[in-house]
């Protein structure tokens, strides 16, 4: 079951001038690591930030599709690699939800300093958890989009770490994860495992301000994160819209058009609402319209 589609988005005013072009942008995080991202520049003051998931990068779908769609509509989009992923500096760490929320904070502040209005944070899979965690901590972006995020972080670990992973990590202090060909991919330490297990998804959802609009999108055929997780977010987040895409997998491989259309309409609809009420701040607390379509 899915919620009704939002109204068609408005066409924004774009101020593209000579010399403005798509480009790589590097932002230093709070640990001195360089986060590498790509800016789809339109010249608009408004900007959306797109976040990838677990062991993914800014170059994967749906990050590319969503950023390109906003660019086409005249809104600048920025997609970047979290520390330890893709082109960014740092060492990959399992868990790391709070650290990635801090990476996102550094990116948001970078654009604020450059007189940009961050109108939405969009995260896929683990990135969905990160943008929700960010919203619970900072409350300065009015629209949050969670694509295929996992609610129950205790699930999904046996597939990667083995059935007896808790006993193994307490015995050895770490677990080395290999791919199907036996090649080493990454090490999970007890500290990084506990980071995941102690990340309070429920608590974060309850802390998100009621005037911050949250959209959760999930595929009904997602085999990595079950669609039932999406309904858990809907139960707890006060200002929440849920949309289930029938037949879609975790990356919406064959459903990119529907995904992009719904996300675009949701975010652009809020932009229209803000323009209509002369709100100038990107803060959730400055937005008074509430949408409540809990499932």
Tab-separated table of C-alpha atoms in Angstrom:
chain	number	residue	atom	x	y	z
A	1	UNK	CA	0.000	0.000	0.000
A	2	UNK	CA	1.379	3.403	-0.883
A	3	UNK	CA	0.481	6.990	-0.176
A	4	UNK	CA	-1.065	9.294	-2.809
A	5	UNK	CA	1.367	11.000	-5.131
A	6	UNK	CA	2.332	14.558	-4.177
A	7	UNK	CA	1.128	17.378	-6.465
A	8	UNK	CA	3.242	18.181	-9.544
A	9	UNK	CA	6.369	20.184	-8.691
A	10	UNK	CA	6.810	23.810	-9.666
A	11	UNK	CA	9.416	24.851	-12.188
A	12	UNK	CA	12.160	26.648	-10.212
A	13	UNK	CA	13.899	29.763	-11.359
A	14	UNK	CA	17.423	28.900	-12.413
A	15	UNK	CA	20.275	31.402	-12.431
A	16	UNK	CA	22.858	29.731	-14.616
A	17	UNK	CA	25.682	32.082	-15.521
A	18	UNK	CA	28.868	31.768	-17.487
A	19	UNK	CA	31.569	29.824	-15.705
A	20	UNK	CA	29.117	27.716	-13.683
A	21	UNK	CA	29.615	24.047	-14.457
A	22	UNK	CA	29.492	20.591	-12.971
A	23	UNK	CA	32.637	19.900	-10.996
A	24	UNK	CA	34.371	17.870	-8.316
A	25	UNK	CA	34.142	19.448	-4.860
A	26	UNK	CA	36.321	18.372	-1.922
A	27	UNK	CA	35.145	18.972	1.656
A	28	UNK	CA	37.297	18.320	4.729
A	29	UNK	CA	35.507	16.470	7.506
A	30	UNK	CA	36.036	16.983	11.238
A	31	UNK	CA	38.817	14.382	11.239
A	32	UNK	CA	40.853	16.180	8.578
A	33	UNK	CA	39.907	13.678	5.849
A	34	UNK	CA	39.014	14.894	2.366
A	35	UNK	CA	35.526	13.928	1.234
A	36	UNK	CA	35.246	13.874	-2.547
A	37	UNK	CA	31.956	14.754	-4.187
A	38	UNK	CA	30.474	15.802	-7.492
A	39	UNK	CA	28.407	18.968	-7.838
A	40	UNK	CA	25.689	19.009	-10.508
A	41	UNK	CA	25.662	22.783	-10.796
A	42	UNK	CA	22.684	24.768	-12.074
A	43	UNK	CA	23.410	28.092	-10.412
A	44	UNK	CA	20.438	27.724	-8.048
A	45	UNK	CA	20.773	28.825	-4.437
A	46	UNK	CA	18.877	25.695	-3.419
A	47	UNK	CA	20.782	22.431	-3.220
A	48	UNK	CA	20.066	18.781	-2.401
A	49	UNK	CA	22.653	16.369	-0.997
A	50	UNK	CA	22.573	12.686	-1.970
A	51	UNK	CA	24.187	10.018	0.255
A	52	UNK	CA	25.191	6.471	-0.704
A	53	UNK	CA	24.846	3.269	1.290
A	54	UNK	CA	27.026	0.539	2.798
A	55	UNK	CA	30.255	-0.044	0.835
A	56	UNK	CA	28.797	1.897	-2.031
A	57	UNK	CA	29.840	5.144	-3.704
A	58	UNK	CA	28.421	8.312	-5.182
A	59	UNK	CA	28.666	6.656	-8.631
A	60	UNK	CA	26.007	3.995	-8.043
A	61	UNK	CA	22.336	4.103	-8.844
A	62	UNK	CA	20.119	5.575	-7.519
A	63	UNK	CA	22.528	8.376	-6.500
A	64	UNK	CA	23.319	9.201	-10.113
A	65	UNK	CA	19.685	9.118	-11.255
A	66	UNK	CA	18.414	11.334	-8.456
A	67	UNK	CA	21.169	13.936	-8.762
A	68	UNK	CA	20.692	14.129	-12.530
A	69	UNK	CA	16.924	14.548	-12.141
A	70	UNK	CA	17.264	17.536	-9.800
A	71	UNK	CA	19.819	19.061	-12.135
A	72	UNK	CA	17.342	18.753	-15.010
A	73	UNK	CA	14.740	20.595	-12.924
A	74	UNK	CA	17.124	23.436	-12.180
A	75	UNK	CA	18.166	22.457	-8.647
A	76	UNK	CA	21.853	21.913	-7.894
A	77	UNK	CA	22.665	18.465	-6.482
A	78	UNK	CA	25.734	17.192	-4.645
A	79	UNK	CA	26.618	13.517	-4.237
A	80	UNK	CA	29.710	12.509	-2.284
A	81	UNK	CA	31.632	9.568	-0.830
A	82	UNK	CA	31.694	9.088	2.932
A	83	UNK	CA	35.153	8.720	4.504
A	84	UNK	CA	36.697	5.343	3.698
A	85	UNK	CA	34.500	4.876	0.636
A	86	UNK	CA	34.965	5.630	-3.052
A	87	UNK	CA	37.393	8.474	-3.725
A	88	UNK	CA	37.306	9.939	-0.218
A	89	UNK	CA	40.160	9.663	2.251
A	90	UNK	CA	40.007	7.524	5.367
A	91	UNK	CA	39.697	3.843	6.213
A	92	UNK	CA	36.448	1.962	5.747
A	93	UNK	CA	34.798	1.041	9.037
A	94	UNK	CA	31.827	-1.203	9.681
A	95	UNK	CA	28.971	0.499	11.512
A	96	UNK	CA	30.140	4.103	11.610
A	97	UNK	CA	26.659	5.654	11.504
A	98	UNK	CA	27.453	8.559	13.812
A	99	UNK	CA	30.748	9.225	12.050
A	100	UNK	CA	28.983	9.380	8.689
A	101	UNK	CA	26.399	11.753	10.151
A	102	UNK	CA	29.357	13.943	11.108
A	103	UNK	CA	30.698	13.698	7.541
A	104	UNK	CA	27.309	14.873	6.321
A	105	UNK	CA	27.385	17.708	8.847
A	106	UNK	CA	30.696	18.903	7.408
A	107	UNK	CA	29.213	18.856	3.902
A	108	UNK	CA	26.073	20.770	4.932
A	109	UNK	CA	28.119	23.406	6.734
A	110	UNK	CA	30.410	23.760	3.720
A	111	UNK	CA	27.477	24.700	1.514
A	112	UNK	CA	25.935	26.942	4.147
A	113	UNK	CA	29.202	28.876	4.259
A	114	UNK	CA	28.929	29.225	0.491
A	115	UNK	CA	25.454	30.772	0.755
A	116	UNK	CA	23.593	27.676	-0.392
A	117	UNK	CA	20.243	26.602	1.033
A	118	UNK	CA	20.259	22.852	1.586
A	119	UNK	CA	16.622	21.977	0.926
A	120	UNK	CA	16.828	18.186	1.225
A	121	UNK	CA	19.021	15.311	2.361
A	122	UNK	CA	18.483	12.093	0.414
A	123	UNK	CA	20.068	8.816	1.515
A	124	UNK	CA	19.967	5.320	0.052
A	125	UNK	CA	20.160	2.176	2.229
A	126	UNK	CA	22.633	2.928	5.039
A	127	UNK	CA	22.622	6.496	3.734
A	128	UNK	CA	18.922	6.588	4.598
A	129	UNK	CA	19.787	5.820	8.210
A	130	UNK	CA	22.459	8.508	8.151
A	131	UNK	CA	20.145	11.280	6.934
A	132	UNK	CA	17.557	10.315	9.568
A	133	UNK	CA	20.231	10.337	12.264
A	134	UNK	CA	21.385	13.734	11.001
A	135	UNK	CA	17.835	15.094	11.220
A	136	UNK	CA	17.507	13.874	14.798
A	137	UNK	CA	20.746	15.615	15.761
A	138	UNK	CA	20.699	18.963	13.935
A	139	UNK	CA	17.188	19.851	12.729
A	140	UNK	CA	18.400	22.316	10.105
A	141	UNK	CA	17.205	20.734	6.850
A	142	UNK	CA	13.465	20.719	6.300
A	143	UNK	CA	13.100	17.656	4.031
A	144	UNK	CA	14.603	14.196	4.549
A	145	UNK	CA	14.318	11.273	2.123
A	146	UNK	CA	15.062	7.741	3.317
A	147	UNK	CA	15.414	5.236	0.468
A	148	UNK	CA	15.479	1.588	1.596
A	149	UNK	CA	16.948	2.332	5.023
A	150	UNK	CA	17.156	-0.453	7.600
A	151	UNK	CA	15.172	0.024	10.808
A	152	UNK	CA	16.374	-3.022	12.737
A	153	UNK	CA	20.167	-2.795	12.650
A	154	UNK	CA	20.519	-6.148	14.413
A	155	UNK	CA	19.337	-7.827	11.233
A	156	UNK	CA	21.336	-8.438	8.083
A	157	UNK	CA	24.665	-9.180	9.738
A	158	UNK	CA	24.713	-12.987	9.607
A	159	UNK	CA	24.849	-12.933	5.808
A	160	UNK	CA	28.112	-10.991	5.861
A	161	UNK	CA	29.652	-12.014	9.198
A	162	UNK	CA	28.493	-15.590	9.695
A	163	UNK	CA	25.951	-17.194	11.991
A	164	UNK	CA	28.129	-17.109	15.126
A	165	UNK	CA	29.606	-13.643	14.544
A	166	UNK	CA	29.120	-12.441	18.123
A	167	UNK	CA	31.044	-15.359	19.594
A	168	UNK	CA	33.745	-15.088	16.918
A	169	UNK	CA	34.357	-11.383	17.428
A	170	UNK	CA	34.488	-11.725	21.216
A	171	UNK	CA	36.966	-14.573	20.829
A	172	UNK	CA	39.246	-12.996	18.203
A	173	UNK	CA	38.485	-9.295	18.506
A	174	UNK	CA	37.651	-8.994	14.797
A	175	UNK	CA	36.125	-10.731	11.787
A	176	UNK	CA	37.634	-10.543	8.311
A	177	UNK	CA	35.006	-10.462	5.577
A	178	UNK	CA	35.786	-12.046	2.216
A	179	UNK	CA	33.858	-12.036	-1.034
A	180	UNK	CA	32.539	-15.123	-2.787
A	181	UNK	CA	35.921	-15.656	-4.472
A	182	UNK	CA	37.660	-15.643	-1.109
A	183	UNK	CA	39.247	-12.210	-1.552
A	184	UNK	CA	39.555	-10.053	1.584
A	185	UNK	CA	37.222	-7.065	1.569
A	186	UNK	CA	37.225	-5.468	5.028
A	187	UNK	CA	37.734	-6.104	8.741
A	188	UNK	CA	35.006	-5.757	11.350
A	189	UNK	CA	36.316	-4.934	14.814
A	190	UNK	CA	34.358	-5.392	18.010
A	191	UNK	CA	34.242	-1.607	18.401
A	192	UNK	CA	32.797	-1.069	14.923
A	193	UNK	CA	30.270	-3.862	15.416
A	194	UNK	CA	29.096	-2.301	18.658
A	195	UNK	CA	28.794	1.047	16.883
A	196	UNK	CA	26.136	-0.514	14.693
A	197	UNK	CA	24.407	-2.404	17.490
A	198	UNK	CA	24.231	0.679	19.722
A	199	UNK	CA	22.919	3.030	17.039
A	200	UNK	CA	19.395	3.762	18.262
A	201	UNK	CA	17.190	3.966	15.177
A	202	UNK	CA	13.978	4.159	17.193
A	203	UNK	CA	15.333	6.939	19.393
A	204	UNK	CA	16.513	8.901	16.356
A	205	UNK	CA	13.098	8.661	14.716
A	206	UNK	CA	11.380	9.963	17.832
A	207	UNK	CA	13.747	12.936	18.019
A	208	UNK	CA	13.014	14.188	14.504
A	209	UNK	CA	11.023	17.426	14.768
A	210	UNK	CA	7.398	17.177	13.689
A	211	UNK	CA	7.847	20.020	11.200
A	212	UNK	CA	10.615	18.193	9.391
A	213	UNK	CA	9.039	16.298	6.491
A	214	UNK	CA	10.307	12.764	6.003
A	215	UNK	CA	9.692	10.522	3.009
A	216	UNK	CA	10.488	6.807	3.123
A	217	UNK	CA	10.542	4.884	-0.153
A	218	UNK	CA	11.035	1.110	-0.252
A	219	UNK	CA	10.822	-1.627	-2.848
A	220	UNK	CA	8.372	-4.451	-2.174
A	221	UNK	CA	10.889	-6.989	-3.552
A	222	UNK	CA	13.914	-5.718	-1.619
A	223	UNK	CA	15.915	-8.810	-0.615
A	224	UNK	CA	18.569	-6.888	1.335
A	225	UNK	CA	16.375	-4.795	3.630
A	226	UNK	CA	12.792	-6.092	3.971
A	227	UNK	CA	9.995	-3.687	3.146
A	228	UNK	CA	8.554	-4.280	6.631
A	229	UNK	CA	11.310	-1.992	7.959
A	230	UNK	CA	9.741	0.918	6.077
A	231	UNK	CA	6.530	0.532	8.060
A	232	UNK	CA	8.489	0.773	11.318
A	233	UNK	CA	9.786	4.200	10.293
A	234	UNK	CA	6.217	5.212	9.446
A	235	UNK	CA	5.004	4.270	12.927
A	236	UNK	CA	7.511	6.469	14.742
A	237	UNK	CA	8.317	9.552	12.656
A	238	UNK	CA	5.658	12.164	13.310
A	239	UNK	CA	5.622	13.904	9.925
A	240	UNK	CA	6.061	10.964	7.598
A	241	UNK	CA	5.048	9.843	4.119
A	242	UNK	CA	5.561	6.226	3.036
A	243	UNK	CA	5.691	5.048	-0.559
A	244	UNK	CA	6.151	1.390	-1.504
A	245	UNK	CA	7.257	0.705	-5.072
A	246	UNK	CA	5.745	-2.590	-6.118
A	247	UNK	CA	8.259	-5.039	-7.572
A	248	UNK	CA	11.311	-2.863	-6.888
A	249	UNK	CA	14.555	-4.311	-5.524
A	250	UNK	CA	17.027	-2.657	-3.156
A	251	UNK	CA	18.547	-0.383	-5.815
A	252	UNK	CA	15.326	0.085	-7.804
A	253	UNK	CA	17.135	-1.424	-10.763
A	254	UNK	CA	14.071	-1.577	-13.019
A	255	UNK	CA	12.147	1.201	-11.284
A	256	UNK	CA	14.407	4.232	-11.541
A	257	UNK	CA	11.793	6.395	-13.256
A	258	UNK	CA	9.156	5.845	-10.559
A	259	UNK	CA	11.686	6.372	-7.786
A	260	UNK	CA	13.076	9.580	-9.239
A	261	UNK	CA	9.625	10.964	-10.050
A	262	UNK	CA	8.285	10.440	-6.544
A	263	UNK	CA	11.368	11.832	-4.785
A	264	UNK	CA	11.494	14.838	-7.084
A	265	UNK	CA	7.815	15.652	-6.592
A	266	UNK	CA	8.067	15.319	-2.814
A	267	UNK	CA	11.069	17.631	-2.476
A	268	UNK	CA	9.937	20.164	-5.062
A	269	UNK	CA	6.463	20.258	-3.519
A	270	UNK	CA	8.005	21.413	-0.258
A	271	UNK	CA	10.007	24.030	-2.126
A	272	UNK	CA	6.755	25.374	-3.550
A	273	UNK	CA	5.177	25.443	-0.085
A	274	UNK	CA	8.093	27.396	1.347
A	275	UNK	CA	8.025	29.917	-1.478
A	276	UNK	CA	4.284	30.320	-0.998
A	277	UNK	CA	4.659	31.183	2.678
A	278	UNK	CA	7.820	33.297	2.303
A	279	UNK	CA	9.911	31.062	4.546
A	280	UNK	CA	13.552	31.935	4.105
A	281	UNK	CA	15.153	29.495	6.538
A	282	UNK	CA	16.076	25.900	5.754
A	283	UNK	CA	15.394	24.922	9.357
A	284	UNK	CA	12.770	22.282	10.010
A	285	UNK	CA	11.487	24.408	12.877
A	286	UNK	CA	10.596	27.191	10.447
A	287	UNK	CA	8.248	25.007	8.393
A	288	UNK	CA	4.697	24.793	9.664
A	289	UNK	CA	2.981	22.555	7.098
A	290	UNK	CA	2.541	18.994	8.302
A	291	UNK	CA	1.955	15.925	6.178
A	292	UNK	CA	0.963	12.821	8.088
A	293	UNK	CA	0.306	9.704	6.054
A	294	UNK	CA	1.351	6.971	8.437
A	295	UNK	CA	0.599	3.452	7.354
